[in-house]
Amino acid sequence: MRYISTRDNNTAVSSARAIELGLSRDGGLFVPETVPRLPAGAIGELCGMSYRQRAVYVMKLFLEDYSVAELTDFVTRAYGPRGFDTPHIAPVRKLDGNTHFLELWHGPTCAFKDMALQMLPHLLTAAVRKNGEERRVCILVATSGDTGKAALEGFADVEGTKICVFYPRDGVSDIQKLQMTSQSGGNVLVCAVNGNFDDAQTTVKEIFSDSALREELSGRGWMLSSANSINWGRLLPQIVYYISAYCDLLNEKEIGEGERVNFCVPTGNFGDILAGYYAREMGLPVKTLICASNSNDVLTEFLRTGRYDRRREFYTTISPSMDILVSSNLERLLYHLSGGDDGETAGYMEDLRTGGEYTVSPAIRACLDRLFAAGSCTDGETKAAIAKVFAEHGYLMDTHTAVAYGVLGKYRAETGDAAPAVVVSTASPYKFCAAVLEALGKTPEGAGPELIGQLERASGVPAPRPLTALMGKMPRFTGSFDKVELSGVVRGFLK
Ligand SMILES: *Cc1c(COP(=O)(O)O)cnc(C)c1O
C-alpha cells in the first residue's frame, strides 16, 4: 500500500519512506492510498488477543514493508512491563451503565502520547535502514509539555539516534519541566529556550530549513527528523486502541456483536480523534466521533458550521495540551472527505495560510455531519466535571479527560443519543495536580511534585510511579539559551 501526499496525488511513497520523511516535500501530509478494511471475522479474532498482538495485527494492515516478526519485536519493546504499569496497556474502565473510560496514560510519562511515541522510534529506525539510509537520525522536538517528555522516553538510548528537546523556559508546568530535565539516557539533550513555545517551535523549523547546517551535519553522518504528530508513524499506533477498546467491551459483554459505540475525544491537533476516524473506516462499528474542545473551540465551530477560522483569541486553559488553534491533522480528514482531491485540500490549506480561514464544500460538510459531533467546556465546567465524577464514582479524571466527559454529557442532553460511549482518557490526573486539587475544593499547597502527595491524600487514589519518582530528583539539564544560540547547540550535540 502506498502513501500519498494530501497536496499532490502524484507523490506516492512506501510506508517506510512516509515514516522517514514525516512531512511531504510539498508541505502535505502522508495518508494511506486506501484504508484497509478489517477482514470478516477479524474482530472476533482480535478479541482473543493481547493488546500487543492486536497492535501487530492492526499495524501490519497498513505497513506492507514491515514484517510481522519485526512488528512483534517492536510491540514487545514499546509496550513492555518496563514502560507500562498494566499488562492491558490501554485498559477500559466502566464508570456506569453505558459510559466507559479508555485509559491511555499507563505508559512511562503518564500521558497518551506514550502510546505512539513508544512505538515511533522502532518504526523510524527500521524505516531508515529499509530505505538504505546510512546516516544516524537526530530528532528535534519543540514542545509545550507532554510531547517532549514522551519523545525523550521513546528515544532515550535507542541505537543510531539522538534526541534534542527544546521547551519554553517559562511555558511548561513544574512537573513537566522536571520530567524533561531529569531525563536519563546517553543520547539526549534538553534545553530551555528563553521565550515562549512559538519561539522554540520557530527556531526548530529554522534549523530544519537551514540547508548549510543540514549539509554540515550530513557530512558528519547525521540527518534530522521530527517526532511530532504529522508523522504517520505517530498516528498509526493510535488506531490500535480504538479497536482494542471495542474488543474489550465485547469481551466484558458490555456491548453486543456489531453494536455501534460513540467515542468522545479531548482534541488538540486532531491526531487522536483522526485515528478513531481511520478505525471507523476500517469497519469498526463506531457510531459518532465526538470532538471535545476547551475554550479554544475552533474545532467545535468548524465541525458544526464547516467554516474553520483561526483568527480568534487564544486562551491559556487548565487543559494546556488542547490549547491550539491550528489542528494540523485536520488536513488528512479533509483529503479523505474530498474523495482524495489534492487540489481541493491544498486550496483549503492555502486559504488558511493566507486569510486565516476556509469553508469546506457542502459535500464535505455533509460527511462531517454524519461522522462527527462536537462541543466544548470552559475551565469552570471542566472542574465541575472532575468534582462530580469523583463525588459520585470515586474516579479521578485529569483536566483533558474531564473536558471530554463534560462534552459527552452535553451531547447526550442535546441529542438523546444513549449509545454506549467511550471517553478517551488522555492523561493521569497527577500530571495536572494544581487544577485537579482546585476542582476538589482544595487549595494547592506548594508547587510541582510537592502537590502529588497532597492530591493522593485528598483523593485516596495512588499516583503513578513515574511521577512519584520525580520527588527529590535533581535536574541534569539546567542550561537556558537564546534563540540565536540553538543551532550552535545542535551543532555541538552532533559533534
Ligand atoms: C496531546 C494531548 C491531547 C490532544 O491530542 P491531539 O492528538 O493533539 O488531538 C489531549 N490530551 C492530552 C493529555 C494530550 O497530551
Short mmCIF file of N, CA and C in Angstrom, two decimals, residues 243-384:
data_model
loop_
_atom_site.label_atom_id
_atom_site.label_comp_id
_atom_site.label_asym_id
_atom_site.label_seq_id
_atom_site.Cartn_x
_atom_site.Cartn_y
_atom_site.Cartn_z
N ILE A 243 -9.73 0.03 18.34
CA ILE A 243 -10.17 -1.34 18.04
C ILE A 243 -10.06 -2.20 19.29
N SER A 244 -8.97 -2.00 20.03
CA SER A 244 -8.77 -2.77 21.26
C SER A 244 -9.89 -2.48 22.27
N ALA A 245 -10.27 -1.21 22.40
CA ALA A 245 -11.33 -0.86 23.37
C ALA A 245 -12.64 -1.54 22.98
N TYR A 246 -12.93 -1.56 21.69
CA TYR A 246 -14.16 -2.20 21.23
C TYR A 246 -14.15 -3.69 21.59
N CYS A 247 -13.00 -4.33 21.38
CA CYS A 247 -12.88 -5.76 21.72
C CYS A 247 -13.07 -5.97 23.22
N ASP A 248 -12.48 -5.08 24.03
CA ASP A 248 -12.63 -5.22 25.48
C ASP A 248 -14.10 -5.10 25.89
N LEU A 249 -14.82 -4.17 25.27
CA LEU A 249 -16.25 -4.02 25.60
C LEU A 249 -17.03 -5.28 25.21
N LEU A 250 -16.67 -5.86 24.08
CA LEU A 250 -17.31 -7.12 23.68
C LEU A 250 -17.00 -8.23 24.67
N ASN A 251 -15.71 -8.34 25.01
CA ASN A 251 -15.29 -9.40 25.94
C ASN A 251 -16.00 -9.28 27.28
N GLU A 252 -16.22 -8.03 27.71
CA GLU A 252 -16.89 -7.80 29.00
C GLU A 252 -18.41 -7.88 28.88
N LYS A 253 -18.90 -8.19 27.68
CA LYS A 253 -20.35 -8.25 27.41
C LYS A 253 -21.04 -6.92 27.68
N GLU A 254 -20.31 -5.84 27.55
CA GLU A 254 -20.91 -4.51 27.69
C GLU A 254 -21.67 -4.13 26.43
N ILE A 255 -21.28 -4.71 25.32
CA ILE A 255 -21.97 -4.45 24.05
C ILE A 255 -22.17 -5.78 23.33
N GLY A 256 -23.08 -5.77 22.37
CA GLY A 256 -23.29 -6.97 21.56
C GLY A 256 -22.50 -6.87 20.27
N GLU A 257 -22.35 -8.00 19.60
CA GLU A 257 -21.61 -8.03 18.34
C GLU A 257 -22.19 -7.03 17.34
N GLY A 258 -21.35 -6.20 16.76
CA GLY A 258 -21.81 -5.25 15.75
C GLY A 258 -22.47 -4.00 16.31
N GLU A 259 -22.66 -3.94 17.62
CA GLU A 259 -23.30 -2.76 18.23
C GLU A 259 -22.40 -1.54 18.06
N ARG A 260 -23.01 -0.41 17.73
CA ARG A 260 -22.19 0.77 17.48
C ARG A 260 -21.94 1.57 18.75
N VAL A 261 -20.73 2.10 18.84
CA VAL A 261 -20.26 2.77 20.06
C VAL A 261 -19.83 4.19 19.70
N ASN A 262 -20.10 5.14 20.61
CA ASN A 262 -19.59 6.51 20.44
C ASN A 262 -18.25 6.66 21.14
N PHE A 263 -17.36 7.43 20.56
CA PHE A 263 -16.11 7.78 21.24
C PHE A 263 -16.07 9.30 21.41
N CYS A 264 -15.74 9.74 22.62
CA CYS A 264 -15.62 11.18 22.87
C CYS A 264 -14.16 11.49 23.19
N VAL A 265 -13.54 12.38 22.41
CA VAL A 265 -12.09 12.53 22.41
C VAL A 265 -11.67 13.97 22.70
N PRO A 266 -10.87 14.18 23.76
CA PRO A 266 -10.34 15.54 24.01
C PRO A 266 -9.31 15.89 22.94
N THR A 267 -9.55 16.96 22.20
CA THR A 267 -8.82 17.15 20.95
C THR A 267 -8.02 18.44 20.91
N GLY A 268 -6.79 18.33 20.37
CA GLY A 268 -5.94 19.49 20.15
C GLY A 268 -5.52 19.54 18.69
N ASN A 269 -4.54 18.70 18.35
CA ASN A 269 -4.02 18.69 16.99
C ASN A 269 -4.80 17.76 16.05
N PHE A 270 -5.87 17.15 16.55
CA PHE A 270 -6.76 16.29 15.79
C PHE A 270 -6.11 14.96 15.41
N GLY A 271 -5.03 14.56 16.12
CA GLY A 271 -4.40 13.29 15.80
C GLY A 271 -5.16 12.12 16.41
N ASP A 272 -5.49 12.25 17.69
CA ASP A 272 -6.14 11.17 18.41
C ASP A 272 -7.50 10.84 17.77
N ILE A 273 -8.31 11.83 17.56
CA ILE A 273 -9.66 11.57 17.02
C ILE A 273 -9.59 11.11 15.56
N LEU A 274 -8.57 11.56 14.84
CA LEU A 274 -8.41 11.10 13.45
C LEU A 274 -8.12 9.60 13.42
N ALA A 275 -7.37 9.12 14.39
CA ALA A 275 -7.13 7.68 14.48
C ALA A 275 -8.46 6.94 14.65
N GLY A 276 -9.38 7.55 15.41
CA GLY A 276 -10.72 6.97 15.55
C GLY A 276 -11.47 6.94 14.23
N TYR A 277 -11.28 7.98 13.44
CA TYR A 277 -11.89 8.01 12.09
C TYR A 277 -11.36 6.86 11.24
N TYR A 278 -10.03 6.64 11.28
CA TYR A 278 -9.47 5.53 10.50
C TYR A 278 -10.02 4.19 10.97
N ALA A 279 -10.15 4.02 12.29
CA ALA A 279 -10.69 2.77 12.82
C ALA A 279 -12.11 2.55 12.28
N ARG A 280 -12.88 3.62 12.23
CA ARG A 280 -14.24 3.55 11.71
C ARG A 280 -14.23 3.18 10.23
N GLU A 281 -13.34 3.80 9.47
CA GLU A 281 -13.23 3.50 8.04
C GLU A 281 -12.80 2.06 7.80
N MET A 282 -12.06 1.49 8.76
CA MET A 282 -11.64 0.10 8.63
C MET A 282 -12.80 -0.86 8.86
N GLY A 283 -13.91 -0.33 9.37
CA GLY A 283 -15.08 -1.15 9.59
C GLY A 283 -15.43 -1.36 11.06
N LEU A 284 -14.70 -0.71 11.96
CA LEU A 284 -15.08 -0.82 13.37
C LEU A 284 -16.45 -0.15 13.57
N PRO A 285 -17.36 -0.81 14.31
CA PRO A 285 -18.70 -0.22 14.48
C PRO A 285 -18.69 1.01 15.40
N VAL A 286 -18.23 2.12 14.84
CA VAL A 286 -18.23 3.39 15.59
C VAL A 286 -19.42 4.19 15.10
N LYS A 287 -20.21 4.71 16.03
CA LYS A 287 -21.38 5.50 15.64
C LYS A 287 -20.94 6.94 15.37
N THR A 288 -20.70 7.70 16.43
CA THR A 288 -20.31 9.10 16.26
C THR A 288 -18.99 9.34 16.98
N LEU A 289 -18.13 10.14 16.34
CA LEU A 289 -16.90 10.59 16.98
C LEU A 289 -17.19 11.98 17.53
N ILE A 290 -17.11 12.11 18.85
CA ILE A 290 -17.46 13.39 19.47
C ILE A 290 -16.16 14.12 19.80
N CYS A 291 -15.99 15.28 19.20
CA CYS A 291 -14.76 16.05 19.33
C CYS A 291 -14.93 17.06 20.45
N ALA A 292 -14.12 16.95 21.51
CA ALA A 292 -14.25 17.82 22.67
C ALA A 292 -13.12 18.85 22.69
N SER A 293 -13.49 20.10 22.89
CA SER A 293 -12.51 21.19 22.97
C SER A 293 -12.67 21.93 24.28
N ASN A 294 -11.62 22.67 24.67
CA ASN A 294 -11.76 23.62 25.78
C ASN A 294 -12.19 24.97 25.18
N SER A 295 -11.88 26.08 25.87
CA SER A 295 -12.34 27.39 25.37
C SER A 295 -11.74 27.74 24.01
N ASN A 296 -10.66 27.08 23.64
CA ASN A 296 -10.13 27.25 22.29
C ASN A 296 -10.95 26.33 21.37
N ASP A 297 -12.17 26.81 21.03
CA ASP A 297 -13.17 25.90 20.46
C ASP A 297 -13.27 26.01 18.93
N VAL A 298 -12.12 26.23 18.29
CA VAL A 298 -12.11 26.39 16.84
C VAL A 298 -12.65 25.13 16.14
N LEU A 299 -12.38 23.96 16.70
CA LEU A 299 -12.86 22.71 16.07
C LEU A 299 -14.36 22.52 16.26
N THR A 300 -14.86 22.93 17.42
CA THR A 300 -16.31 22.83 17.65
C THR A 300 -17.05 23.64 16.59
N GLU A 301 -16.58 24.86 16.39
CA GLU A 301 -17.22 25.72 15.39
C GLU A 301 -17.11 25.09 14.00
N PHE A 302 -15.91 24.59 13.70
CA PHE A 302 -15.70 24.01 12.37
C PHE A 302 -16.62 22.83 12.12
N LEU A 303 -16.67 21.90 13.06
CA LEU A 303 -17.46 20.69 12.83
C LEU A 303 -18.96 21.00 12.79
N ARG A 304 -19.35 22.10 13.42
CA ARG A 304 -20.77 22.46 13.40
C ARG A 304 -21.15 23.29 12.18
N THR A 305 -20.19 24.07 11.64
CA THR A 305 -20.56 25.01 10.58
C THR A 305 -19.85 24.76 9.25
N GLY A 306 -18.74 24.00 9.27
CA GLY A 306 -17.97 23.81 8.05
C GLY A 306 -16.99 24.95 7.78
N ARG A 307 -16.93 25.90 8.69
CA ARG A 307 -16.01 27.03 8.50
C ARG A 307 -14.93 27.01 9.58
N TYR A 308 -13.66 26.96 9.14
CA TYR A 308 -12.54 26.97 10.07
C TYR A 308 -11.96 28.36 10.11
N ASP A 309 -11.88 28.95 11.30
CA ASP A 309 -11.39 30.33 11.41
C ASP A 309 -10.43 30.42 12.60
N ARG A 310 -9.15 30.51 12.27
CA ARG A 310 -8.17 30.54 13.36
C ARG A 310 -7.96 31.96 13.91
N ARG A 311 -8.61 32.94 13.28
CA ARG A 311 -8.41 34.32 13.74
C ARG A 311 -9.29 34.57 14.95
N ARG A 312 -8.81 34.20 16.09
CA ARG A 312 -9.59 34.35 17.31
C ARG A 312 -8.64 34.45 18.49
N GLU A 313 -9.19 34.83 19.63
CA GLU A 313 -8.37 34.96 20.81
C GLU A 313 -7.86 33.59 21.24
N PHE A 314 -6.61 33.54 21.70
CA PHE A 314 -6.03 32.31 22.21
C PHE A 314 -6.15 32.30 23.73
N TYR A 315 -6.73 31.24 24.30
CA TYR A 315 -6.88 31.15 25.75
C TYR A 315 -5.89 30.15 26.33
N THR A 316 -5.30 30.51 27.48
CA THR A 316 -4.50 29.56 28.24
C THR A 316 -5.43 28.92 29.24
N THR A 317 -5.56 27.59 29.18
CA THR A 317 -6.56 26.90 30.00
C THR A 317 -5.90 25.88 30.92
N ILE A 318 -6.72 25.21 31.73
CA ILE A 318 -6.20 24.16 32.61
C ILE A 318 -6.04 22.83 31.87
N SER A 319 -6.40 22.79 30.59
CA SER A 319 -6.11 21.62 29.75
C SER A 319 -5.16 22.05 28.63
N PRO A 320 -3.89 22.33 28.99
CA PRO A 320 -2.98 23.04 28.08
C PRO A 320 -2.65 22.27 26.81
N SER A 321 -2.74 20.93 26.84
CA SER A 321 -2.39 20.16 25.64
C SER A 321 -3.43 20.32 24.54
N MET A 322 -4.53 21.00 24.86
CA MET A 322 -5.55 21.28 23.84
C MET A 322 -5.62 22.76 23.52
N ASP A 323 -4.66 23.54 24.01
CA ASP A 323 -4.63 24.97 23.71
C ASP A 323 -3.98 25.14 22.35
N ILE A 324 -4.77 25.08 21.31
CA ILE A 324 -4.21 25.05 19.96
C ILE A 324 -5.27 25.59 19.00
N LEU A 325 -4.82 26.39 18.05
CA LEU A 325 -5.77 26.99 17.12
C LEU A 325 -5.66 26.43 15.71
N VAL A 326 -4.51 25.81 15.40
CA VAL A 326 -4.37 25.21 14.07
C VAL A 326 -4.11 23.72 14.25
N SER A 327 -5.11 22.92 13.93
CA SER A 327 -5.02 21.47 14.15
C SER A 327 -4.52 20.81 12.88
N SER A 328 -3.23 20.48 12.85
CA SER A 328 -2.61 20.07 11.58
C SER A 328 -3.22 18.80 10.97
N ASN A 329 -3.62 17.86 11.81
CA ASN A 329 -4.11 16.60 11.25
C ASN A 329 -5.46 16.69 10.56
N LEU A 330 -6.14 17.82 10.73
CA LEU A 330 -7.42 18.00 10.05
C LEU A 330 -7.23 17.90 8.53
N GLU A 331 -6.04 18.27 8.07
CA GLU A 331 -5.76 18.22 6.63
C GLU A 331 -5.99 16.81 6.09
N ARG A 332 -5.60 15.80 6.87
CA ARG A 332 -5.80 14.41 6.42
C ARG A 332 -7.28 14.11 6.25
N LEU A 333 -8.08 14.56 7.22
CA LEU A 333 -9.52 14.30 7.14
C LEU A 333 -10.12 14.98 5.91
N LEU A 334 -9.74 16.23 5.67
CA LEU A 334 -10.28 16.96 4.52
C LEU A 334 -9.96 16.23 3.23
N TYR A 335 -8.73 15.72 3.14
CA TYR A 335 -8.32 15.00 1.94
C TYR A 335 -9.23 13.78 1.72
N HIS A 336 -9.42 13.00 2.76
CA HIS A 336 -10.25 11.80 2.61
C HIS A 336 -11.70 12.17 2.26
N LEU A 337 -12.24 13.17 2.97
CA LEU A 337 -13.66 13.50 2.76
C LEU A 337 -13.90 14.18 1.42
N SER A 338 -12.84 14.74 0.83
CA SER A 338 -13.00 15.34 -0.50
C SER A 338 -12.90 14.25 -1.58
N GLY A 339 -12.77 13.00 -1.15
CA GLY A 339 -12.63 11.91 -2.11
C GLY A 339 -11.23 11.86 -2.71
N GLY A 340 -10.24 12.32 -1.92
CA GLY A 340 -8.86 12.27 -2.41
C GLY A 340 -8.54 13.39 -3.39
N ASP A 341 -9.17 14.55 -3.19
CA ASP A 341 -8.95 15.68 -4.09
C ASP A 341 -7.79 16.54 -3.55
N ASP A 342 -6.58 16.33 -4.13
CA ASP A 342 -5.40 17.04 -3.63
C ASP A 342 -5.51 18.55 -3.85
N GLY A 343 -6.09 18.94 -4.99
CA GLY A 343 -6.22 20.36 -5.29
C GLY A 343 -7.15 21.06 -4.30
N GLU A 344 -8.26 20.41 -4.03
CA GLU A 344 -9.22 21.00 -3.08
C GLU A 344 -8.58 21.14 -1.69
N THR A 345 -7.87 20.07 -1.25
CA THR A 345 -7.24 20.10 0.07
C THR A 345 -6.17 21.20 0.13
N ALA A 346 -5.31 21.24 -0.88
CA ALA A 346 -4.26 22.26 -0.90
C ALA A 346 -4.88 23.66 -0.89
N GLY A 347 -6.04 23.80 -1.56
CA GLY A 347 -6.72 25.10 -1.60
C GLY A 347 -7.17 25.55 -0.21
N TYR A 348 -7.77 24.62 0.55
CA TYR A 348 -8.18 24.98 1.92
C TYR A 348 -6.97 25.42 2.75
N MET A 349 -5.87 24.68 2.62
CA MET A 349 -4.70 24.99 3.43
C MET A 349 -4.10 26.33 3.01
N GLU A 350 -4.18 26.63 1.73
CA GLU A 350 -3.68 27.92 1.25
C GLU A 350 -4.56 29.06 1.78
N ASP A 351 -5.88 28.84 1.77
CA ASP A 351 -6.79 29.84 2.33
C ASP A 351 -6.48 30.08 3.81
N LEU A 352 -6.18 29.00 4.51
CA LEU A 352 -5.90 29.12 5.94
C LEU A 352 -4.62 29.92 6.17
N ARG A 353 -3.62 29.63 5.32
CA ARG A 353 -2.33 30.30 5.48
C ARG A 353 -2.45 31.79 5.16
N THR A 354 -3.13 32.10 4.08
CA THR A 354 -3.16 33.49 3.64
C THR A 354 -4.26 34.30 4.34
N GLY A 355 -5.43 33.71 4.50
CA GLY A 355 -6.54 34.50 5.06
C GLY A 355 -6.94 34.10 6.46
N GLY A 356 -6.37 32.99 6.97
CA GLY A 356 -6.70 32.57 8.33
C GLY A 356 -8.01 31.81 8.43
N GLU A 357 -8.64 31.48 7.29
CA GLU A 357 -9.90 30.73 7.37
C GLU A 357 -10.17 29.98 6.07
N TYR A 358 -11.06 29.01 6.14
CA TYR A 358 -11.58 28.37 4.93
C TYR A 358 -12.96 27.80 5.24
N THR A 359 -13.73 27.58 4.20
CA THR A 359 -15.05 26.95 4.36
C THR A 359 -15.09 25.75 3.43
N VAL A 360 -15.47 24.59 3.97
CA VAL A 360 -15.44 23.37 3.16
C VAL A 360 -16.68 23.28 2.27
N SER A 361 -16.61 22.42 1.27
CA SER A 361 -17.70 22.24 0.31
C SER A 361 -18.91 21.62 1.00
N PRO A 362 -20.11 21.78 0.43
CA PRO A 362 -21.30 21.13 1.00
C PRO A 362 -21.14 19.61 1.12
N ALA A 363 -20.39 19.01 0.18
CA ALA A 363 -20.21 17.55 0.24
C ALA A 363 -19.42 17.16 1.49
N ILE A 364 -18.34 17.89 1.77
CA ILE A 364 -17.56 17.59 2.97
C ILE A 364 -18.39 17.87 4.22
N ARG A 365 -19.11 18.96 4.16
CA ARG A 365 -19.95 19.34 5.30
C ARG A 365 -20.92 18.20 5.65
N ALA A 366 -21.50 17.60 4.64
CA ALA A 366 -22.46 16.51 4.87
C ALA A 366 -21.76 15.32 5.52
N CYS A 367 -20.53 15.03 5.08
CA CYS A 367 -19.77 13.93 5.70
C CYS A 367 -19.48 14.25 7.16
N LEU A 368 -19.07 15.47 7.43
CA LEU A 368 -18.75 15.86 8.81
C LEU A 368 -19.97 15.66 9.70
N ASP A 369 -21.14 16.06 9.20
CA ASP A 369 -22.38 15.93 9.99
C ASP A 369 -22.68 14.46 10.31
N ARG A 370 -22.37 13.61 9.36
CA ARG A 370 -22.68 12.20 9.51
C ARG A 370 -21.73 11.51 10.50
N LEU A 371 -20.46 11.95 10.50
CA LEU A 371 -19.43 11.24 11.27
C LEU A 371 -19.18 11.83 12.65
N PHE A 372 -19.29 13.15 12.76
CA PHE A 372 -18.80 13.83 13.95
C PHE A 372 -19.88 14.61 14.67
N ALA A 373 -19.67 14.77 15.99
CA ALA A 373 -20.37 15.78 16.77
C ALA A 373 -19.28 16.55 17.50
N ALA A 374 -19.61 17.69 18.07
CA ALA A 374 -18.57 18.48 18.72
C ALA A 374 -19.15 19.33 19.83
N GLY A 375 -18.30 19.65 20.79
CA GLY A 375 -18.72 20.53 21.87
C GLY A 375 -17.52 21.00 22.65
N SER A 376 -17.73 21.96 23.55
CA SER A 376 -16.61 22.49 24.32
C SER A 376 -17.01 22.70 25.77
N CYS A 377 -15.99 22.78 26.62
CA CYS A 377 -16.19 23.07 28.04
C CYS A 377 -15.26 24.19 28.48
N THR A 378 -15.76 25.09 29.30
CA THR A 378 -14.91 26.11 29.93
C THR A 378 -14.11 25.46 31.07
N ASP A 379 -13.14 26.20 31.60
CA ASP A 379 -12.39 25.69 32.75
C ASP A 379 -13.33 25.40 33.92
N GLY A 380 -14.32 26.26 34.13
CA GLY A 380 -15.26 26.06 35.23
C GLY A 380 -16.03 24.75 35.05
N GLU A 381 -16.51 24.50 33.84
CA GLU A 381 -17.25 23.26 33.57
C GLU A 381 -16.34 22.04 33.72
N THR A 382 -15.07 22.22 33.34
CA THR A 382 -14.11 21.11 33.44
C THR A 382 -13.90 20.73 34.91
N LYS A 383 -13.70 21.74 35.76
CA LYS A 383 -13.51 21.46 37.19
C LYS A 383 -14.77 20.84 37.79
N ALA A 384 -15.93 21.34 37.37
CA ALA A 384 -17.19 20.79 37.91
C ALA A 384 -17.32 19.31 37.54
#
